[in-house]
Short mmCIF file of C-alpha atoms in Angstrom, two decimals:
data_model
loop_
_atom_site.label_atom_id
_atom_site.label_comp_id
_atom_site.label_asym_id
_atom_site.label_seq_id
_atom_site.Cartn_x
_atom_site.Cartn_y
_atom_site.Cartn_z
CA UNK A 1 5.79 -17.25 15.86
CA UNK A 2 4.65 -17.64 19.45
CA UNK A 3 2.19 -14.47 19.81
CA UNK A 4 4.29 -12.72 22.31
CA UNK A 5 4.72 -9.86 19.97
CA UNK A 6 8.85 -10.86 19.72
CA UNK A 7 11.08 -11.86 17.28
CA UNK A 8 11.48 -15.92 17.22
CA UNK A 9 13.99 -17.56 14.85
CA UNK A 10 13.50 -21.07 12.64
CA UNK A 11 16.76 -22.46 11.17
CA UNK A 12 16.53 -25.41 8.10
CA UNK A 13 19.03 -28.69 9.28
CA UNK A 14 20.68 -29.75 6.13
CA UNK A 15 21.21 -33.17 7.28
CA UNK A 16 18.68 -33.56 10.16
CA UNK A 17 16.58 -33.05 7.94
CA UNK A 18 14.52 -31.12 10.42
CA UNK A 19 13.50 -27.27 10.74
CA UNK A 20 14.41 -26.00 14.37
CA UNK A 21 12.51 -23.14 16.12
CA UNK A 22 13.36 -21.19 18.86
CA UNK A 23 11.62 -19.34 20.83
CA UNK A 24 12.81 -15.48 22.11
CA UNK A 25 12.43 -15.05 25.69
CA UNK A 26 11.77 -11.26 25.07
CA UNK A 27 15.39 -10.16 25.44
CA UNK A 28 17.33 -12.30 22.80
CA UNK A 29 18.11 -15.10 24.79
CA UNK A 30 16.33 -18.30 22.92
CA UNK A 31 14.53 -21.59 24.02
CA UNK A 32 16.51 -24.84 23.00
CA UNK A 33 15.37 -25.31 19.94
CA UNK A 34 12.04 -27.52 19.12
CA UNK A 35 12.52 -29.83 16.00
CA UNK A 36 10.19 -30.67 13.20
CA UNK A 37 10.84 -33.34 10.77
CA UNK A 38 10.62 -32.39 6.90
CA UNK A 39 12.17 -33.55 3.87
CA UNK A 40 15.32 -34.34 2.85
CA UNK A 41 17.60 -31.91 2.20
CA UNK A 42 15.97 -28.89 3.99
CA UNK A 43 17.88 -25.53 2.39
CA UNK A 44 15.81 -22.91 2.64
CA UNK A 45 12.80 -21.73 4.26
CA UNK A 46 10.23 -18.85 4.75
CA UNK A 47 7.41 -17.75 7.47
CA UNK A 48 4.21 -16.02 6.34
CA UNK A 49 0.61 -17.15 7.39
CA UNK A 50 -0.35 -19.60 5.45
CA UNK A 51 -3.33 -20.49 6.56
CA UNK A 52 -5.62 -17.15 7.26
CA UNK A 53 -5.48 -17.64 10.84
CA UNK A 54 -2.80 -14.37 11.92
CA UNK A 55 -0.26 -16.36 12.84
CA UNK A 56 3.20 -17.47 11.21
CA UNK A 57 3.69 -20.87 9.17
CA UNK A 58 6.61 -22.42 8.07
CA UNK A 59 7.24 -22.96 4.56
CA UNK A 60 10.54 -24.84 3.34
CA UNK A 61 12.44 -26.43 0.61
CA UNK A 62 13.93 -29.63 0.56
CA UNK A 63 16.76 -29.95 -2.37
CA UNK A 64 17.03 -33.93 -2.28
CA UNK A 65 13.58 -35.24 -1.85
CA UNK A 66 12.37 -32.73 -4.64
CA UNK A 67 9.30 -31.23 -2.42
CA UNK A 68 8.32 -28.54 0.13
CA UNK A 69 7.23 -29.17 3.64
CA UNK A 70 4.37 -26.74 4.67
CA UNK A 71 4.04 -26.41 9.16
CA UNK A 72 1.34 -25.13 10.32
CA UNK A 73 1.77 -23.12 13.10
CA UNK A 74 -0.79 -24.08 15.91
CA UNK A 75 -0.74 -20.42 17.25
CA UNK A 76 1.27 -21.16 20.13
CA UNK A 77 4.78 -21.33 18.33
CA UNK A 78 4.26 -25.14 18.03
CA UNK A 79 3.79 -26.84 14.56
CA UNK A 80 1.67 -29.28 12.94
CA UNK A 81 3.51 -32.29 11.58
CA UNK A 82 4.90 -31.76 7.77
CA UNK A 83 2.93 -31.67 4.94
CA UNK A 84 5.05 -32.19 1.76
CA UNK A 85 4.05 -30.68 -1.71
CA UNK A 86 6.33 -31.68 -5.20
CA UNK A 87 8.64 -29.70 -6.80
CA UNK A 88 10.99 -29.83 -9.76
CA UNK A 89 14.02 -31.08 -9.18
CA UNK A 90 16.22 -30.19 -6.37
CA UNK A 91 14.41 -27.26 -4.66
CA UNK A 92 17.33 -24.72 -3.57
CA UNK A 93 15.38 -21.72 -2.51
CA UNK A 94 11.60 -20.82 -1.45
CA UNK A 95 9.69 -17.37 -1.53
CA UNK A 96 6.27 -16.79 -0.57
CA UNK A 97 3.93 -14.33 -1.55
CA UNK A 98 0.52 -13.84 -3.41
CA UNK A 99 1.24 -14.71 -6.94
CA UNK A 100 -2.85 -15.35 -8.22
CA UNK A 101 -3.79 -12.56 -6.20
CA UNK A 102 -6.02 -13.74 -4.11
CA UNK A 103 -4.95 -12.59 -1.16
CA UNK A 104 -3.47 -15.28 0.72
CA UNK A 105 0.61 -17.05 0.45
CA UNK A 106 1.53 -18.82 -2.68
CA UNK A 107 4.82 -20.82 -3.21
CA UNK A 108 7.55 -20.63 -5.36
CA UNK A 109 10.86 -22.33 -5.39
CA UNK A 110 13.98 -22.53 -7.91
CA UNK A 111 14.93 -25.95 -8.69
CA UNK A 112 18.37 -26.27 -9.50
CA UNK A 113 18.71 -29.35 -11.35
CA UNK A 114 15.27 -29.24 -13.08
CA UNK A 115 16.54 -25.48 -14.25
CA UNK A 116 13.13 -24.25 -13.59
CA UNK A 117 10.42 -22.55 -10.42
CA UNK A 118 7.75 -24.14 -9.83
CA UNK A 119 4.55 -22.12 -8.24
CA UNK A 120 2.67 -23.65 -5.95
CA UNK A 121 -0.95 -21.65 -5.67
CA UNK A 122 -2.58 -21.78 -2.40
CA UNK A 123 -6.48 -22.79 -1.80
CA UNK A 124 -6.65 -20.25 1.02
CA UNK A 125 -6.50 -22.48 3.75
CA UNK A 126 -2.71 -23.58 3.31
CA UNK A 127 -3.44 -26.28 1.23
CA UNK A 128 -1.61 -26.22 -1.99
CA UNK A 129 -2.23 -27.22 -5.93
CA UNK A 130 0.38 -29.24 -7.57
CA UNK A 131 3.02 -27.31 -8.78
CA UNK A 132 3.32 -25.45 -12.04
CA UNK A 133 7.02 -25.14 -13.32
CA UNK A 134 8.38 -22.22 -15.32
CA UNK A 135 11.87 -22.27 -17.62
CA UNK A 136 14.74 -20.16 -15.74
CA UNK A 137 18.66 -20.19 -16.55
CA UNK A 138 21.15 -23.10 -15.97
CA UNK A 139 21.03 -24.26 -12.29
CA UNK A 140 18.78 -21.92 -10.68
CA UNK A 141 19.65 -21.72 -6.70
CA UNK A 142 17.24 -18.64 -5.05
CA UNK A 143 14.23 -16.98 -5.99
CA UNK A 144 12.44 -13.92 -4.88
CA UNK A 145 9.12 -12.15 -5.44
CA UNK A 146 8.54 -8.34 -6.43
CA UNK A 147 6.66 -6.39 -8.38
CA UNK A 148 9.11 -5.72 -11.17
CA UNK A 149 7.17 -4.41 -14.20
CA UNK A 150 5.30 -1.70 -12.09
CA UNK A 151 1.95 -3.61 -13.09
CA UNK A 152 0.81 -4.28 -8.81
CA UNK A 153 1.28 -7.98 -8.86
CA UNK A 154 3.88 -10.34 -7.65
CA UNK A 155 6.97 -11.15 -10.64
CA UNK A 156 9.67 -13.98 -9.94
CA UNK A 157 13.44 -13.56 -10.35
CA UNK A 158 15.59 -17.09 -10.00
CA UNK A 159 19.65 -16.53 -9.38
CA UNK A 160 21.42 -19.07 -11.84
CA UNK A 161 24.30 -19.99 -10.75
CA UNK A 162 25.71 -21.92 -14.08
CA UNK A 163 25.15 -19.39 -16.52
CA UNK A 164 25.88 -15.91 -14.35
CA UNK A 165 22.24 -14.88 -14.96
CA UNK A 166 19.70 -13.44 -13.01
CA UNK A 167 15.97 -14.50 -14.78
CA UNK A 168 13.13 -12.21 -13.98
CA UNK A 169 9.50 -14.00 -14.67
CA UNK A 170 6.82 -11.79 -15.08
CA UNK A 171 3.76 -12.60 -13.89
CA UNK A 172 0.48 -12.87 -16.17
CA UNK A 173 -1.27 -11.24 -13.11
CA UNK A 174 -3.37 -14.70 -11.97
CA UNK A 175 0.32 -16.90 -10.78
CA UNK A 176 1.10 -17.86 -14.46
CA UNK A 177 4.18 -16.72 -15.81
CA UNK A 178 5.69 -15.08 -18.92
CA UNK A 179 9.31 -16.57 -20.53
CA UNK A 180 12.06 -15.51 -18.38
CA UNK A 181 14.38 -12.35 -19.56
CA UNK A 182 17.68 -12.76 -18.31
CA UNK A 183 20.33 -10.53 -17.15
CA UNK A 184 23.80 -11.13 -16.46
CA UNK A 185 25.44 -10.63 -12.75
CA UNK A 186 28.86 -12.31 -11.24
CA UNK A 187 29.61 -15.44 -10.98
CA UNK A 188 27.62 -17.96 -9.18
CA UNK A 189 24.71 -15.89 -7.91
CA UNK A 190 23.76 -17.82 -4.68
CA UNK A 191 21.27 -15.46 -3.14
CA UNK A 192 18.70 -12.68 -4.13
CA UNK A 193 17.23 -9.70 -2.88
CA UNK A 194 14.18 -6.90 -4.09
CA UNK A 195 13.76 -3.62 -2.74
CA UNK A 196 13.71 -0.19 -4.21
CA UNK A 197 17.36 1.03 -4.08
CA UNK A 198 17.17 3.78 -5.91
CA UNK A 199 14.76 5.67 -5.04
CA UNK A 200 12.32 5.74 -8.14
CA UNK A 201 9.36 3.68 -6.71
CA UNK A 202 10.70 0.10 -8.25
CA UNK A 203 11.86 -2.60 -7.63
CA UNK A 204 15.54 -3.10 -7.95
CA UNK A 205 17.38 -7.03 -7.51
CA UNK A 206 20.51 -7.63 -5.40
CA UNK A 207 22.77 -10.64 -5.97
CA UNK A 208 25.12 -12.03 -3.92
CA UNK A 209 27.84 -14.05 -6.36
CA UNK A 210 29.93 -16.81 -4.61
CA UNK A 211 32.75 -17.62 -7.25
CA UNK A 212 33.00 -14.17 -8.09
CA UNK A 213 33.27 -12.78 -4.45
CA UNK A 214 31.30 -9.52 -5.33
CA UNK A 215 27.03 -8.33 -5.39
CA UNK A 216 25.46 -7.84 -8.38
CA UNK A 217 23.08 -4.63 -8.30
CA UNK A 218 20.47 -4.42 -11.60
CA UNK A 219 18.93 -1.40 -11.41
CA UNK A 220 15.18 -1.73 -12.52
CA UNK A 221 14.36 0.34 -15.63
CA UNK A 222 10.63 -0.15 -15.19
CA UNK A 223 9.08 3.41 -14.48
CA UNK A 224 6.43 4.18 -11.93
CA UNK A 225 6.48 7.49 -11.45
CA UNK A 226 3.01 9.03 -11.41
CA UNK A 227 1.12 10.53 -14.38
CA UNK A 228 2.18 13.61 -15.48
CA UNK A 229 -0.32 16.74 -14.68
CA UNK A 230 -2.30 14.02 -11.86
CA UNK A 231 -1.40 17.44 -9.54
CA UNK A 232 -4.27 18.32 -7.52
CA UNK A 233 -4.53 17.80 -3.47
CA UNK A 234 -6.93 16.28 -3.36
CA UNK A 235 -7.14 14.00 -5.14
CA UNK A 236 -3.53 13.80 -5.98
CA UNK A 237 -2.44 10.50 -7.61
CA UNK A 238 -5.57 9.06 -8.39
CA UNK A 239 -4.45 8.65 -12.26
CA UNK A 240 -6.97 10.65 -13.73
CA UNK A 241 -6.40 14.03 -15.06
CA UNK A 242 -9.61 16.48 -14.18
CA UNK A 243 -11.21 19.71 -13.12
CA UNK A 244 -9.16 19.31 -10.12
CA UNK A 245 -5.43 18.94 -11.85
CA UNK A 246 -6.20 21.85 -13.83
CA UNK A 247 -6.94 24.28 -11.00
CA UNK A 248 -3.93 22.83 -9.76
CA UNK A 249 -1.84 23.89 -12.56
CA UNK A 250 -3.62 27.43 -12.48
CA UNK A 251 -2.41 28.07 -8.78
CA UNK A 252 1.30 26.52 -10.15
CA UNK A 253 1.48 29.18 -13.16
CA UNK A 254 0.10 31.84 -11.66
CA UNK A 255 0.29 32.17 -8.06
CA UNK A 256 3.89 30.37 -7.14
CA UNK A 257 2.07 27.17 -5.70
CA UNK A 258 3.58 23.82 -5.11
CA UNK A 259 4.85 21.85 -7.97
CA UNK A 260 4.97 18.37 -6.10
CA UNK A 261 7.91 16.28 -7.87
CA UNK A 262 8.04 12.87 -6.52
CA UNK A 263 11.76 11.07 -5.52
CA UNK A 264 13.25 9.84 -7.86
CA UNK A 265 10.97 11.08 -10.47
CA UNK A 266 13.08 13.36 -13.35
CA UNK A 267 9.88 16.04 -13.49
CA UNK A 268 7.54 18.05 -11.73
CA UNK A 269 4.04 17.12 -11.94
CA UNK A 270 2.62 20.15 -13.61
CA UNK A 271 5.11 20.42 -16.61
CA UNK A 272 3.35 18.18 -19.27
CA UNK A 273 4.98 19.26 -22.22
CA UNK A 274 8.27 18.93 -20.92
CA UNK A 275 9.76 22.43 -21.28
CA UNK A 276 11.38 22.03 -17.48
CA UNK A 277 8.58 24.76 -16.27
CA UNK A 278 4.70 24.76 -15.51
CA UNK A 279 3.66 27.83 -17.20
CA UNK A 280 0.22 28.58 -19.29
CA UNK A 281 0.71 26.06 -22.24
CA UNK A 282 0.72 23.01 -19.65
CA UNK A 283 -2.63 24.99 -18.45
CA UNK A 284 -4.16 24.92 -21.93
CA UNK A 285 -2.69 21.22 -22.37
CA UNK A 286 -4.35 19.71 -19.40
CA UNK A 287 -7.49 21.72 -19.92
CA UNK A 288 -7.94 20.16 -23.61
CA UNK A 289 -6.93 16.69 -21.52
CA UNK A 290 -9.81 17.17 -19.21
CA UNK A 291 -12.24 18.80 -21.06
CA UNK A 292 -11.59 18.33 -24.61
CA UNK A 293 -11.14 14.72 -25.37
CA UNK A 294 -6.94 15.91 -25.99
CA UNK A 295 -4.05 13.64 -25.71
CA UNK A 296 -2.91 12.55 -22.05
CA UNK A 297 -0.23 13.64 -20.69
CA UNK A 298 3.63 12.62 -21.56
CA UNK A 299 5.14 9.77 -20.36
CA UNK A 300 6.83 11.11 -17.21
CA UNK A 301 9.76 8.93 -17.34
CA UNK A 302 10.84 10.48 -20.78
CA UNK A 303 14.01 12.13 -21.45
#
């Protein structure tokens, strides 16, 4: 947060309600901490810059005033007094990313009384619209941001701890938000985590479950696997099946080259019809494909 090219810490005070930041010394041994006031209630927070000026700004929930406090970071590890934004009722968790896709930090937090997230869009200069609020499950209490549906923009899932649900909100691709799908987990999901866990180039959720003493893993069914017959080096993976892919396929059937097969993917790039080999007919396939106006390729994630 300071510049120094080391990892400093910020901590939310419950009942300061303050956020604390301390500074690393360059060998983890920490400054006494420096104290911000913010709103009541502070729970959870996030750092991302928030502003467009390269360095890191606080962002953080407060679950009894019903608001966020945005810092400003003033590039030196010191922040700018509090701004506070609304929020549904009783803000329990905060994520950050770029929801409109505009490039900079939006805001979204799950409000567990008002059962709902609100997204807050940024105007690119850390200075956010009034918030937008989206149905989740029954007492919602942590949100994160991912792209679930394989589509390249940023989706929502809210933990609800009432109902044993995990919500996933998928986004329109401009910040608004579809109905939420929900998926049951254990009991009380407190906490949530993204990230591709197993291997097939989505992303998976992670719940942590407090009455229930366990983690949830959902496994994302979304594929994203690349197009079947997109071959050729180069221009592998650029989505569109040409001269190139078919030469590729050529030096596949014919001459023992390189099938690439990507992790987690169930095929090989070159076998489009899905006979488990790349022999002539996926030749003859992609060549109609490319050349002939034929059909595209099978959907590589297909049994």
């Amino acid at each position: 947060m300071d510049g120094d090219n080391d990892i400093d810490l910020a901590v939310v005070c419950l009942n300061g309600p303050y956020v604390a930041v301390l500074k690393n010394n360059g060998s983890a041994a920490f400054a006494a901490a420096m104290n911000y006031l913010v709103g009541s209630g502070a729970v959870s927070i996030a750092g991302t810059d928030l502003d467009a000026d390269n360095d890191t700004d606080l962002a953080e929930a407060n679950a009894y005033s019903d608001n966020v406090s945005v810092l400003k970071n003033n590039g030196n590890g010191t922040f700018a007094a509090a701004v506070n934004y609304p929020t549904g009722d009783s803000p329990f968790s905060i994520a950050a990313a770029d929801l409109d896709g505009d490039g900079d930090a939006d805001l979204a937090t799950a409000n567990a009384v008002g059962a709902n997230v609100s997204v807050l869009k940024n105007n690119a200069n850390g200075i956010f619209a009034a918030a937008v609020n989206y149905p989740a499950g029954i007492d919602p209490r942590s949100v994160v941001a991912a792209d679930f549906d394989g589509d390249g923009d940023a989706d929502l899932a809210a933990g609800n701890c009432s109902n044993a649900t995990v919500s996933v909100l998928s986004n329109a691709g401009n910040g608004t938000f579809a109905a939420p799908v929900s998926f049951a987990c254990g009991n009380q999901p407190r906490c949530a985590a993204a990230a591709d866990l197993d291997g097939d180039h989505d992303s998976d959720l992670a719940v942590a479950n407090s009455f229930s003493g366990n983690v949830s893993v959902l496994i994302n069914c979304t594929c994203n696997c690349p197009k079947q017959g997109d071959i050729a080096t180069p221009p592998n993976g650029d989505g569109v099946i040409d001269v190139f892919d078919v030469i590729g396929a050529i030096d596949i059937a014919f001459s023992g080259g390189p099938d690439p097969q990507d992790p987690g993917c169930p095929k090989t790039r070159g076998d489009v019809d899905n006979n488990s080999v790349t022999d002539v007919f996926d030749v003859i396939y992609l060549i109609a494909t490319a050349f002939g106006g034929g059909p595209n390729p099978i959907d590589p994630c297909a049994p």
